[in-house]
Short mmCIF file of C-alpha atoms and ligand atoms in Angstrom, two decimals:
data_model
loop_
_atom_site.label_atom_id
_atom_site.label_comp_id
_atom_site.label_asym_id
_atom_site.label_seq_id
_atom_site.Cartn_x
_atom_site.Cartn_y
_atom_site.Cartn_z
CA MET A 1 0.14 0.09 0.01
CA SER A 2 1.24 3.45 -0.94
CA GLN A 3 1.70 6.23 1.69
CA GLU A 4 -1.33 7.96 -0.05
CA GLN A 5 -3.40 4.90 0.04
CA GLN A 6 -2.78 4.26 3.73
CA ALA A 7 -3.73 7.91 4.76
CA VAL A 8 -7.09 7.65 2.79
CA ALA A 9 -7.72 4.23 4.33
CA ARG A 10 -6.99 5.35 7.79
CA ALA A 11 -9.33 8.42 7.33
CA ARG A 12 -12.13 6.27 5.96
CA LYS A 13 -11.70 3.75 9.04
CA ALA A 14 -11.83 6.65 11.29
CA PHE A 15 -14.86 8.20 9.48
CA GLU A 16 -16.66 4.66 9.99
CA THR A 17 -16.18 5.02 13.55
CA GLY A 18 -18.83 7.70 13.46
CA ARG A 19 -16.84 10.19 15.74
CA SER A 20 -16.56 12.89 13.18
CA LYS A 21 -20.45 12.98 13.14
CA CYS A 22 -20.72 14.23 16.81
CA LEU A 23 -21.23 17.76 17.30
CA GLU A 24 -19.00 17.78 20.37
CA HIS A 25 -16.28 16.29 18.56
CA ARG A 26 -16.41 18.76 15.65
CA ILE A 27 -16.36 21.62 18.11
CA ARG A 28 -13.44 20.25 19.93
CA GLN A 29 -11.55 19.76 16.79
CA LEU A 30 -12.31 23.30 15.63
CA GLN A 31 -11.17 24.68 19.02
CA ASN A 32 -7.98 22.70 18.99
CA LEU A 33 -7.44 24.18 15.31
CA GLN A 34 -8.00 27.74 16.77
CA LEU A 35 -5.35 26.97 19.34
CA LEU A 36 -2.83 26.14 16.77
CA PHE A 37 -3.33 29.69 15.21
CA THR A 38 -2.87 31.23 18.62
CA GLU A 39 0.10 29.18 19.76
CA ARG A 40 2.08 28.69 16.57
CA GLN A 41 1.98 32.14 14.84
CA THR A 42 5.75 32.42 14.92
CA GLU A 43 6.50 29.06 13.05
CA ILE A 44 3.61 29.81 10.64
CA ALA A 45 5.12 33.21 10.03
CA ASP A 46 8.73 31.99 9.65
CA ALA A 47 7.96 29.57 6.98
CA ILE A 48 5.77 31.90 4.92
CA LYS A 49 8.67 34.41 5.22
CA LYS A 50 11.08 31.78 3.68
CA ASP A 51 8.28 30.92 0.99
CA LEU A 52 7.01 34.28 -0.03
CA ASN A 53 8.79 37.00 1.88
CA LYS A 54 5.62 37.83 3.69
CA SER A 55 6.07 39.79 6.83
CA GLU A 56 4.58 38.41 10.09
CA GLN A 57 1.99 41.06 10.25
CA GLY A 58 1.10 40.49 6.54
CA THR A 59 0.72 36.65 7.25
CA GLN A 60 -1.66 37.26 10.05
CA LEU A 61 -3.69 39.94 8.07
CA TYR A 62 -4.05 37.97 4.88
CA GLU A 63 -3.94 34.44 6.10
CA THR A 64 -4.53 33.37 9.76
CA LEU A 65 -6.91 36.33 10.89
CA GLY A 66 -9.55 35.22 8.49
CA LEU A 67 -9.11 31.47 9.47
CA GLU A 68 -9.52 32.45 13.11
CA GLY A 69 -12.70 34.18 12.22
CA GLU A 70 -14.18 31.32 10.15
CA ILE A 71 -13.32 28.85 12.95
CA SER A 72 -15.15 30.94 15.62
CA LEU A 73 -18.03 31.39 13.43
CA ALA A 74 -18.31 27.76 12.73
CA ILE A 75 -18.01 26.98 16.43
CA ARG A 76 -20.83 29.61 17.29
CA LYS A 77 -23.13 28.41 14.48
CA LEU A 78 -22.52 24.71 14.23
CA LYS A 79 -25.64 23.63 16.04
CA GLU A 80 -27.75 25.80 13.96
CA TRP A 81 -26.14 24.80 10.78
CA ALA A 82 -26.40 21.16 11.44
CA ALA A 83 -29.94 21.10 12.85
CA PRO A 84 -32.76 20.03 10.57
CA ARG A 85 -34.11 22.90 8.46
CA SER A 86 -37.82 22.88 8.03
CA VAL A 87 -39.34 23.60 4.77
CA GLU A 88 -42.63 24.67 3.08
CA LYS A 89 -45.27 22.09 2.61
CA ASN A 90 -48.12 21.62 -0.05
CA LEU A 91 -51.61 20.63 0.69
CA LEU A 92 -50.91 16.95 0.25
CA THR A 93 -48.21 16.83 2.89
CA LEU A 94 -49.88 19.17 5.34
CA SER A 95 -49.77 16.54 8.14
CA ASP A 96 -46.20 15.37 7.37
CA THR A 97 -42.91 16.17 9.05
CA ILE A 98 -40.76 17.51 6.39
CA TYR A 99 -37.21 18.87 6.63
CA ILE A 100 -33.65 18.98 5.33
CA LYS A 101 -31.12 17.26 7.58
CA PRO A 102 -27.47 18.04 6.43
CA GLU A 103 -25.30 14.98 6.74
CA PRO A 104 -21.53 14.51 6.22
CA LEU A 105 -20.42 13.31 2.92
CA GLY A 106 -17.67 10.94 4.18
CA VAL A 107 -13.75 11.49 3.12
CA VAL A 108 -12.94 14.74 1.50
CA LEU A 109 -9.72 15.41 -0.22
CA ILE A 110 -8.44 19.08 0.02
CA ILE A 111 -5.61 19.94 -2.31
CA GLY A 112 -4.29 23.31 -1.52
CA ALA A 113 -2.44 25.91 -3.78
CA TRP A 114 0.76 27.81 -2.69
CA ASN A 115 -0.11 31.55 -2.79
CA TYR A 116 -2.00 31.88 0.37
CA PRO A 117 -1.02 28.34 1.66
CA TRP A 118 -2.76 28.42 4.95
CA ALA A 119 -5.94 30.22 3.89
CA VAL A 120 -6.85 28.23 0.82
CA THR A 121 -5.89 24.84 2.51
CA ILE A 122 -7.39 25.11 5.99
CA GLN A 123 -10.33 27.29 5.10
CA PRO A 124 -11.95 24.17 3.20
CA LEU A 125 -10.85 22.06 6.18
CA ILE A 126 -12.75 24.15 8.50
CA GLY A 127 -15.82 23.45 6.49
CA ALA A 128 -15.04 19.79 6.22
CA ILE A 129 -14.68 19.45 10.17
CA ALA A 130 -17.88 21.69 10.79
CA ALA A 131 -19.67 19.27 8.36
CA GLY A 132 -18.67 16.16 10.02
CA ASN A 133 -16.37 14.72 7.41
CA ALA A 134 -13.03 13.23 7.54
CA ALA A 135 -10.46 15.06 5.28
CA VAL A 136 -7.27 14.10 3.74
CA VAL A 137 -5.31 17.49 3.42
CA LYS A 138 -2.65 17.87 0.67
CA PRO A 139 -0.87 21.22 0.98
CA SER A 140 0.96 22.72 -2.19
CA GLU A 141 4.57 21.35 -2.45
CA VAL A 142 5.52 24.64 -4.08
CA CYS A 143 5.52 26.30 -0.68
CA VAL A 144 8.23 24.08 0.60
CA HIS A 145 8.49 25.45 4.13
CA THR A 146 4.87 25.85 4.83
CA ALA A 147 3.85 22.46 3.61
CA LYS A 148 6.29 20.98 6.28
CA VAL A 149 5.17 23.19 9.11
CA MET A 150 1.51 22.10 8.29
CA GLU A 151 2.41 18.44 7.87
CA ARG A 152 3.95 18.68 11.57
CA LEU A 153 1.69 20.94 13.16
CA LEU A 154 -1.75 19.73 12.19
CA PRO A 155 -1.35 16.28 13.63
CA LEU A 156 -0.25 17.86 17.12
CA TYR A 157 -3.84 19.71 17.33
CA ILE A 158 -6.44 17.76 15.51
CA ASP A 159 -7.33 14.07 15.23
CA LYS A 160 -4.64 12.66 12.91
CA GLU A 161 -6.63 9.69 11.76
CA LEU A 162 -9.64 11.70 10.59
CA TYR A 163 -7.60 14.52 9.12
CA PRO A 164 -4.22 13.23 7.80
CA VAL A 165 -1.80 15.49 5.89
CA VAL A 166 -0.15 14.10 2.71
CA THR A 167 2.74 15.92 1.38
CA GLY A 168 4.39 15.70 -2.07
CA GLY A 169 4.22 16.79 -5.68
CA VAL A 170 2.33 15.79 -8.64
CA PRO A 171 3.06 12.07 -8.40
CA GLU A 172 1.66 11.97 -4.82
CA THR A 173 -1.48 14.00 -5.66
CA GLN A 174 -2.13 11.82 -8.64
CA GLU A 175 -1.97 8.68 -6.39
CA LEU A 176 -4.34 10.46 -4.15
CA LEU A 177 -6.54 11.23 -7.04
CA ARG A 178 -6.64 7.28 -7.87
CA GLN A 179 -8.17 6.79 -4.52
CA ARG A 180 -11.88 6.93 -3.89
CA PHE A 181 -13.29 10.12 -2.12
CA ASP A 182 -16.60 11.45 -1.36
CA HIS A 183 -15.63 14.97 -2.47
CA ILE A 184 -12.59 16.67 -3.77
CA PHE A 185 -11.83 20.46 -2.91
CA TYR A 186 -9.22 21.81 -5.20
CA THR A 187 -7.71 25.09 -5.23
CA GLY A 188 -5.22 26.02 -8.13
CA ASN A 189 -5.08 26.66 -11.96
CA SER A 190 -7.73 25.88 -14.43
CA THR A 191 -5.38 23.33 -16.37
CA VAL A 192 -4.95 20.98 -13.29
CA GLY A 193 -8.57 21.68 -12.34
CA LYS A 194 -9.63 19.54 -15.57
CA ILE A 195 -7.28 16.76 -14.55
CA ILE A 196 -8.96 16.79 -11.12
CA MET A 197 -12.29 16.62 -12.55
CA GLU A 198 -11.54 13.87 -14.87
CA ALA A 199 -9.98 11.81 -12.08
CA ALA A 200 -13.13 12.49 -10.03
CA ALA A 201 -15.43 11.54 -12.67
CA LYS A 202 -14.24 7.98 -12.63
CA ASN A 203 -16.13 7.48 -9.20
CA LEU A 204 -18.74 10.21 -9.73
CA THR A 205 -17.02 12.19 -6.97
CA PRO A 206 -18.34 15.73 -6.61
CA VAL A 207 -15.78 18.39 -6.90
CA THR A 208 -15.34 22.10 -5.83
CA LEU A 209 -13.01 23.89 -8.11
CA GLU A 210 -11.47 27.12 -6.81
CA LEU A 211 -9.56 28.17 -9.89
CA GLY A 212 -8.27 31.54 -11.17
CA GLY A 213 -8.12 33.50 -14.50
CA LYS A 214 -7.78 37.09 -15.54
CA SER A 215 -9.84 39.43 -13.31
CA PRO A 216 -10.54 42.69 -15.14
CA CYS A 217 -10.76 46.24 -13.59
CA TYR A 218 -12.71 49.02 -15.37
CA ILE A 219 -11.93 52.47 -14.40
CA ASP A 220 -14.55 54.87 -15.45
CA LYS A 221 -13.25 58.37 -16.05
CA ASN A 222 -15.98 59.64 -13.79
CA CYS A 223 -14.55 58.65 -10.47
CA ASP A 224 -11.90 59.61 -7.95
CA ILE A 225 -9.06 58.30 -9.94
CA SER A 226 -6.56 58.81 -7.20
CA LEU A 227 -8.51 56.85 -4.51
CA ALA A 228 -9.37 54.15 -7.12
CA CYS A 229 -5.81 53.66 -8.11
CA ARG A 230 -4.83 53.52 -4.33
CA ARG A 231 -7.10 50.50 -3.90
CA ILE A 232 -6.11 48.90 -7.18
CA THR A 233 -2.55 49.24 -6.28
CA TRP A 234 -3.17 47.45 -2.99
CA GLY A 235 -5.14 44.76 -4.69
CA LYS A 236 -2.59 44.15 -7.49
CA TYR A 237 0.67 44.24 -5.39
CA THR A 238 -0.37 42.32 -2.29
CA ASN A 239 1.61 39.12 -2.11
CA CYS A 240 3.64 40.52 -5.07
CA GLY A 241 0.51 39.96 -7.34
CA GLN A 242 0.27 36.24 -6.53
CA THR A 243 -3.49 36.50 -5.45
CA CYS A 244 -6.12 34.62 -7.39
CA ILE A 245 -8.60 37.63 -7.14
CA ALA A 246 -6.03 40.41 -7.97
CA PRO A 247 -6.97 42.69 -10.64
CA ASP A 248 -5.28 41.27 -13.65
CA TYR A 249 -5.46 44.18 -15.92
CA ILE A 250 -7.04 47.70 -16.01
CA LEU A 251 -9.44 48.91 -18.82
CA CYS A 252 -9.83 52.65 -19.24
CA GLU A 253 -10.25 55.40 -21.85
CA PRO A 254 -7.02 56.54 -23.31
CA SER A 255 -7.54 60.18 -22.01
CA ILE A 256 -7.08 58.86 -18.46
CA GLN A 257 -4.31 56.37 -18.97
CA ASP A 258 -1.53 58.92 -17.95
CA ARG A 259 -3.29 60.03 -14.98
CA VAL A 260 -3.84 56.37 -13.81
CA ILE A 261 -0.11 55.57 -14.19
CA ALA A 262 0.82 58.66 -12.19
CA GLU A 263 -1.51 57.61 -9.29
CA VAL A 264 -0.56 53.97 -9.29
CA LYS A 265 3.15 55.10 -9.22
CA LYS A 266 2.33 57.42 -6.33
CA SER A 267 0.60 54.59 -4.34
CA ILE A 268 3.35 52.11 -5.05
CA LYS A 269 5.80 54.64 -3.63
CA GLU A 270 3.41 55.22 -0.48
CA PHE A 271 3.19 51.47 0.25
CA TYR A 272 6.53 50.06 -0.73
CA THR A 273 8.86 53.02 -0.65
CA ASP A 274 11.08 54.06 -3.47
CA ASN A 275 12.81 50.77 -3.27
CA PRO A 276 10.32 47.99 -2.87
CA LYS A 277 13.14 45.46 -2.90
CA THR A 278 14.21 46.38 0.72
CA CYS A 279 10.54 47.09 1.88
CA PRO A 280 9.42 44.33 4.38
CA ASP A 281 5.86 44.42 3.05
CA TYR A 282 6.75 43.60 -0.56
CA GLY A 283 6.78 40.03 -1.37
CA ARG A 284 8.73 37.69 -3.65
CA ILE A 285 7.86 35.41 -6.62
CA ILE A 286 7.35 31.94 -5.22
CA ASN A 287 10.16 30.32 -7.31
CA GLN A 288 12.42 30.84 -10.53
CA ARG A 289 9.96 28.99 -12.70
CA HIS A 290 7.22 31.44 -12.00
CA PHE A 291 9.83 34.37 -12.18
CA LYS A 292 10.73 33.38 -15.58
CA ARG A 293 7.28 32.88 -16.69
CA ILE A 294 6.31 36.45 -15.52
CA MET A 295 9.25 38.10 -17.05
CA GLU A 296 8.53 36.54 -20.38
CA MET A 297 5.23 38.31 -20.41
CA VAL A 298 6.79 41.77 -20.17
CA THR A 299 8.69 41.39 -23.40
CA ASP A 300 6.42 42.69 -25.99
CA SER A 301 4.83 45.53 -23.74
CA THR A 302 5.88 49.05 -22.96
CA ILE A 303 6.90 49.52 -19.25
CA ALA A 304 5.55 52.72 -17.86
CA ALA A 305 6.70 52.16 -14.28
CA GLY A 306 8.76 49.50 -12.36
CA GLY A 307 10.27 46.74 -14.43
CA GLU A 308 13.47 46.14 -12.13
CA ASN A 309 14.06 42.47 -11.32
CA ASP A 310 16.44 40.15 -9.84
CA GLU A 311 16.25 36.49 -10.58
CA SER A 312 18.59 35.34 -7.83
CA ASP A 313 16.12 36.82 -5.28
CA CYS A 314 12.99 36.25 -7.33
CA TYR A 315 12.34 39.90 -7.13
CA ILE A 316 10.14 41.73 -9.63
CA ALA A 317 9.29 45.50 -8.88
CA PRO A 318 5.76 46.55 -8.92
CA THR A 319 5.29 47.15 -12.80
CA VAL A 320 2.86 49.08 -14.76
CA LEU A 321 2.49 48.33 -18.55
CA ARG A 322 0.99 51.02 -20.83
CA ASP A 323 -0.76 50.86 -24.14
CA VAL A 324 -1.06 47.11 -24.03
CA LYS A 325 -2.72 45.28 -26.91
CA PRO A 326 -5.11 42.38 -26.43
CA GLU A 327 -2.73 40.24 -28.44
CA ALA A 328 0.25 41.00 -26.02
CA LYS A 329 1.91 38.08 -24.23
CA VAL A 330 0.59 39.48 -20.80
CA MET A 331 -2.96 39.23 -21.91
CA GLN A 332 -2.92 35.54 -22.92
CA ASP A 333 -2.78 33.88 -19.41
CA GLU A 334 -3.51 34.90 -15.86
CA ILE A 335 -0.41 37.14 -14.84
CA PHE A 336 -0.26 36.09 -11.19
CA GLY A 337 2.62 38.41 -10.70
CA PRO A 338 3.24 42.11 -10.08
CA LEU A 339 2.47 43.40 -13.55
CA LEU A 340 -0.39 45.82 -14.31
CA PRO A 341 -1.14 46.21 -17.97
CA ILE A 342 -3.50 48.88 -18.88
CA LEU A 343 -5.57 48.62 -22.18
CA SER A 344 -7.57 51.17 -23.82
CA VAL A 345 -11.34 50.95 -24.43
CA SER A 346 -13.65 53.57 -25.86
CA GLY A 347 -16.02 53.44 -22.84
CA LEU A 348 -18.22 51.15 -20.84
CA GLU A 349 -19.78 49.51 -23.64
CA ASP A 350 -16.45 48.59 -25.26
CA ALA A 351 -15.22 47.29 -21.75
CA ILE A 352 -18.31 45.07 -21.41
CA LYS A 353 -17.81 43.69 -24.89
CA PHE A 354 -13.99 43.14 -24.07
CA ILE A 355 -14.81 41.19 -20.93
CA ASN A 356 -17.56 39.16 -22.44
CA LYS A 357 -15.46 37.89 -25.26
CA ARG A 358 -13.26 36.18 -22.57
CA GLU A 359 -13.60 33.43 -20.21
CA LYS A 360 -15.80 34.29 -16.98
CA PRO A 361 -13.40 35.67 -14.54
CA LEU A 362 -13.08 34.93 -10.58
CA ALA A 363 -13.48 38.53 -9.87
CA LEU A 364 -14.57 41.69 -11.81
CA TYR A 365 -13.86 45.23 -10.60
CA VAL A 366 -15.49 48.47 -11.71
CA PHE A 367 -14.60 51.94 -10.23
CA SER A 368 -17.04 54.74 -10.89
CA THR A 369 -19.03 57.16 -8.89
CA ASP A 370 -22.04 56.68 -11.38
CA LYS A 371 -24.44 54.02 -9.96
CA LYS A 372 -25.66 53.50 -13.59
CA VAL A 373 -22.21 52.36 -14.75
CA ILE A 374 -21.78 50.00 -11.76
CA ASP A 375 -25.41 48.52 -12.35
CA LYS A 376 -24.71 48.13 -16.16
CA MET A 377 -21.16 46.52 -15.65
CA ARG A 378 -22.84 44.03 -13.11
CA ASP A 379 -26.08 43.19 -15.22
CA GLU A 380 -24.23 42.72 -18.49
CA THR A 381 -21.37 40.51 -17.35
CA SER A 382 -20.64 37.38 -15.28
CA SER A 383 -18.01 36.44 -12.76
CA GLY A 384 -17.38 34.68 -9.66
CA GLY A 385 -17.57 38.00 -7.55
CA PHE A 386 -18.38 41.40 -8.40
CA LEU A 387 -16.77 44.50 -6.69
CA ALA A 388 -17.37 48.25 -7.20
CA ASN A 389 -14.93 50.59 -5.86
CA ASP A 390 -12.67 48.26 -4.04
CA CYS A 391 -10.53 45.08 -4.54
CA LEU A 392 -10.15 41.63 -2.81
CA VAL A 393 -12.35 42.42 0.32
CA HIS A 394 -15.20 40.18 -0.56
CA PHE A 395 -12.97 37.14 0.12
CA SER A 396 -12.89 38.30 3.83
CA LEU A 397 -16.73 38.12 4.27
CA SER A 398 -18.19 34.79 5.51
CA SER A 399 -21.59 35.92 4.54
CA LEU A 400 -20.59 35.86 0.70
CA PRO A 401 -20.17 32.76 -1.21
CA PHE A 402 -16.71 32.76 -2.55
CA GLY A 403 -16.06 30.84 -5.77
CA GLY A 404 -15.85 31.11 -9.57
CA VAL A 405 -18.17 30.59 -12.53
CA GLY A 406 -17.27 28.82 -15.83
CA ASN A 407 -13.42 28.68 -16.33
CA SER A 408 -12.79 30.38 -12.92
CA GLY A 409 -14.41 27.46 -10.97
CA MET A 410 -17.43 25.66 -9.42
CA GLY A 411 -19.05 25.52 -6.10
CA CYS A 412 -18.22 28.07 -3.43
CA TYR A 413 -17.33 28.15 0.23
CA HIS A 414 -16.52 30.38 3.29
CA GLY A 415 -18.87 30.47 6.46
CA LYS A 416 -22.14 28.51 6.20
CA PHE A 417 -21.37 28.01 2.43
CA SER A 418 -18.46 25.91 3.22
CA PHE A 419 -20.75 23.72 5.72
CA ASP A 420 -23.26 23.25 2.88
CA GLN A 421 -20.81 22.82 0.29
CA LEU A 422 -19.44 19.61 2.05
CA SER A 423 -22.58 18.39 3.48
CA HIS A 424 -25.29 16.20 1.74
CA LEU A 425 -28.48 18.14 2.17
CA ARG A 426 -30.81 15.17 2.66
CA SER A 427 -34.47 15.51 2.06
CA CYS A 428 -36.50 13.95 4.80
CA LEU A 429 -40.38 13.39 4.81
CA VAL A 430 -41.86 11.42 7.81
CA LYS A 431 -45.48 10.48 7.18
CA GLN A 432 -47.91 8.74 9.70
CA LEU A 433 -49.10 5.30 8.96
CA LYS A 434 -52.76 6.58 9.02
CA MET A 435 -54.94 9.00 7.11
CA GLU A 436 -54.85 6.98 3.80
CA GLY A 437 -57.91 9.09 2.33
CA PRO A 438 -55.94 11.68 0.40
CA ASN A 439 -53.49 9.20 -1.01
CA SER A 440 -56.13 7.35 -2.94
CA MET A 441 -55.99 9.84 -5.82
CA ARG A 442 -52.46 8.67 -6.48
CA TYR A 443 -53.29 5.01 -6.78
CA PRO A 444 -54.46 3.05 -9.78
CA PRO A 445 -56.86 2.96 -11.31
CA HIS A 446 -56.14 6.48 -12.69
CA THR A 447 -59.29 8.26 -13.51
CA ALA A 448 -60.09 11.72 -14.63
CA LYS A 449 -61.65 12.64 -11.32
CA LYS A 450 -58.67 11.63 -9.50
CA LEU A 451 -56.37 13.56 -11.64
CA GLY A 452 -58.56 16.60 -11.23
CA TRP A 453 -58.00 16.29 -7.39
CA ALA A 454 -54.34 15.81 -7.84
CA ARG A 455 -54.18 18.93 -9.85
CA PHE A 456 -55.92 20.83 -7.15
CA PHE A 457 -53.80 19.48 -4.22
CA ILE A 458 -50.49 19.71 -6.16
CA LEU A 459 -50.88 23.06 -7.97
CA LYS A 460 -52.99 24.91 -5.47
CA THR A 461 -50.94 27.30 -3.51
CA VAL A 462 -52.11 28.17 -0.25
CA ASP A 463 -50.97 30.88 2.16
CA LEU A 464 -50.32 28.75 5.20
CA GLY A 465 -49.44 31.82 7.22
CA TRP A 466 -52.86 33.12 6.38
CA ILE A 467 -54.29 29.63 7.53
CA LYS A 468 -52.51 29.63 10.64
CA LYS A 469 -53.62 33.33 11.40
CA MET A 470 -57.31 32.26 10.63
CA MET A 471 -57.01 29.31 12.78
CA VAL A 472 -55.49 31.46 15.88
CA PHE A 473 -58.38 33.95 15.29
CA ALA A 474 -60.93 31.14 15.42
CA MET A 475 -59.51 29.83 18.75
CA LEU A 476 -59.55 33.33 20.17
CA ALA A 477 -63.18 33.68 19.08
CA VAL A 478 -64.03 30.39 20.77
CA VAL A 479 -62.21 31.54 23.96
CA ALA A 480 -63.94 34.69 23.97
CA ALA A 481 -67.34 33.05 23.46
CA VAL A 482 -66.78 30.69 26.48
CA VAL A 483 -65.61 33.56 28.72
CA ILE A 484 -68.65 35.66 27.57
CA GLN A 485 -71.15 32.79 28.23
CA ASN A 486 -69.56 32.13 31.82
CA TYR A 487 -69.89 35.83 32.60
CA VAL A 488 -73.46 36.12 31.37
CA SER A 489 -74.55 33.13 33.18
P1 NAD B 501 -0.01 24.67 -7.33
O1 NAD B 501 1.13 24.47 -8.47
O2 NAD B 501 0.39 24.75 -5.87
O3 NAD B 501 -1.08 23.56 -7.66
C1 NAD B 501 -2.02 23.26 -6.80
C2 NAD B 501 -2.28 21.82 -6.31
O4 NAD B 501 -2.45 21.02 -7.37
C3 NAD B 501 -0.95 21.49 -5.69
O5 NAD B 501 -1.25 20.80 -4.47
C4 NAD B 501 -0.26 20.37 -6.57
O6 NAD B 501 0.37 19.20 -5.75
C5 NAD B 501 -1.48 20.06 -7.43
N1 NAD B 501 -1.07 19.60 -8.85
C6 NAD B 501 -0.25 20.39 -9.58
N2 NAD B 501 -0.16 19.73 -10.74
C7 NAD B 501 -0.83 18.57 -10.69
C8 NAD B 501 -1.24 17.65 -11.69
N3 NAD B 501 -0.62 17.55 -12.79
N4 NAD B 501 -2.05 16.42 -11.18
C9 NAD B 501 -2.52 16.60 -9.93
N5 NAD B 501 -2.34 17.50 -9.19
C10 NAD B 501 -1.43 18.50 -9.33
O7 NAD B 501 -0.84 26.05 -7.61
P2 NAD B 501 -1.06 26.75 -8.94
O8 NAD B 501 -1.94 26.00 -9.77
O9 NAD B 501 0.18 27.29 -9.42
O10 NAD B 501 -1.80 27.90 -8.28
C11 NAD B 501 -2.20 29.18 -8.78
C12 NAD B 501 -3.49 29.10 -9.21
O11 NAD B 501 -4.43 28.90 -8.34
C13 NAD B 501 -3.87 30.47 -9.92
O12 NAD B 501 -4.52 30.26 -11.14
C14 NAD B 501 -4.84 31.18 -9.06
O13 NAD B 501 -5.64 32.03 -9.53
C15 NAD B 501 -5.48 29.92 -8.57
N6 NAD B 501 -5.99 30.22 -7.13
C16 NAD B 501 -7.26 30.20 -6.86
C17 NAD B 501 -7.84 30.52 -5.63
C18 NAD B 501 -9.39 30.48 -5.43
O14 NAD B 501 -9.79 30.50 -4.16
N7 NAD B 501 -10.13 30.37 -6.51
C19 NAD B 501 -7.01 30.53 -4.61
C20 NAD B 501 -5.70 30.59 -4.70
C21 NAD B 501 -5.20 30.31 -5.99
#
C-alpha cells in the first residue's frame, strides 16, 4: 500500500467509527485548530517568510486572521447549521414532518495551492470538520517550508486519523486522485482543475474547483481616480501579485491612462517606498520557474513604471505596462505576478464587450461614482464575484459565497457555504401510517376525477401563514365566546 493509500484508508476507517459526526467532537476539533493559530504564529510566519517573503503582520492579516474568524463563526453557528431545516409544505403533505437534514459526505480530499497556503488549505478544512467529514489534506509542495510546518503542526492539534496531511508533488497528488473520495476540494489553476475533474469523474465524486483567471478592472473616467488607483495598487501588488482575485488588468479610456499611471506610481511609493526590494511588506515570486514565466510576459509591452528585477532573489518590482494590446503576451494567461497592464477601451460598452469575449473571471472590478455604470457592468457581465470601488475584500466576508463560475471554477465556500458545500442536504419526509384517504388519488386505477383532485392538491398554492392566522383567530373567538357565556350566566 502506498503512503497515500494508507492515509485515505485510515481516514475512511476513522470516519466509519462515527466520531466525526458528533457535534461536540467537531467543536473540539475546531477549538484545537483555533489553538494552533494562537500558539504557533511564529512558526507559521517564519515558514511563509521563507516561501514568499511575507511579513509576520502580513501573514496574520491575509492568512490566519480570516481563518480564526471562520473557526469561531463555525463554533458559534454549528448547532444551527447542522440542525434539521424545516421547509414549506403543500396541501398533500400538510400533516407530514418535512425537513432538510445536513449530513456528512464522508472522506474529503483537500488539495491546496501555494499563494496563500494556510488560507486556501485550512479554510476548506474548517468546512469539512464542521460538516462532520474526514479529510485528507494535501498542501501545495510549491511552498516548501509551509507544507512541512503544516504536516508537522496539524497532527499535534487535530485528530490525525480523521484529518491526515499528505505532502508531495504531482505524483503523490495523482496517487491520491486514484483513491475514492466523497468530495474533492481543489484550489489551483484551471489546467490542473480539468485533471482533477477527470479523476473525480471515475467515481462520480463531486468536486469544488477554486480556480483563477484574468480578473478585469474597469476605471470609469467619472471617478476619484486617485482613490481608485490606491485601492487597485493594494489589490494588485499584495503578495507580489500572486492573488487569485488580484485585478489582472485595467481597462480605461486613453484620456485617463497617464493619470492612472501617475496615481498607481504614487501609491506604489506610498506602500512600498522608493525601493520595494528592501521594503518588508513587498513579497517575492514563489520560485524561479514562475519568475521566468512572468518576465517573459513583459517582453512585448511598454513599461511605464517598475520593471526592475533580480532572478537570484525572485524579485520583480511593482510594474505598470501602458498601451497594452489584447494580443500581447501579458494578456494571454492569468499574470499571477506584479505586472499591471493598461488597455484602452472607448467606454463602458466597449469594456463590457471586451470582458464578455473572454472566459468568465473569478472577480470583476469597476471603479465609478456613477451607479448606472456600476449596475450596467454588473448586469451585463458574469464573474465569480463583483466589486465596485474596491478590490479583494469580498474574500474576507463569511456571508458571501466565494467561488468562480465557468472557467474560474465551480462550487463555493466560506462560512455556512463551506458547511453546505461539504454536506449532503438530505431531504426527509416522515408520514404517519394513517390518514390514507388523500392518498387514494395517486393509486390506480387512474381516473379523470382523481387527476382533477391531484391537480388541485399539487398545484393549488395556499398561504399557510394566512391559514395559521385564521386558526388562531378562530381559537380566540371560541375562548372569547366561552368567557362571555360564563360571565353572562
Ligand atoms: P500549485 O502548483 O500549488 O497546484 C495546486 C495543487 O495542485 C498542488 O497541491 C499540486 O500538488 C497539485 N497539482 C499540480 N499539478 C498537478 C497535476 N498535474 N496533477 C495533480 N495535481 C497537481 O498551484 P497553482 O495551480 O500554481 O496555483 C495558482 C493558481 O491557483 C492560480 O491560477 C490562482 O488564481 C489559483 N488560485 C485560486 C484560488 C481560489 O480561491 N479560487 C486561490 C488561490 C489560487
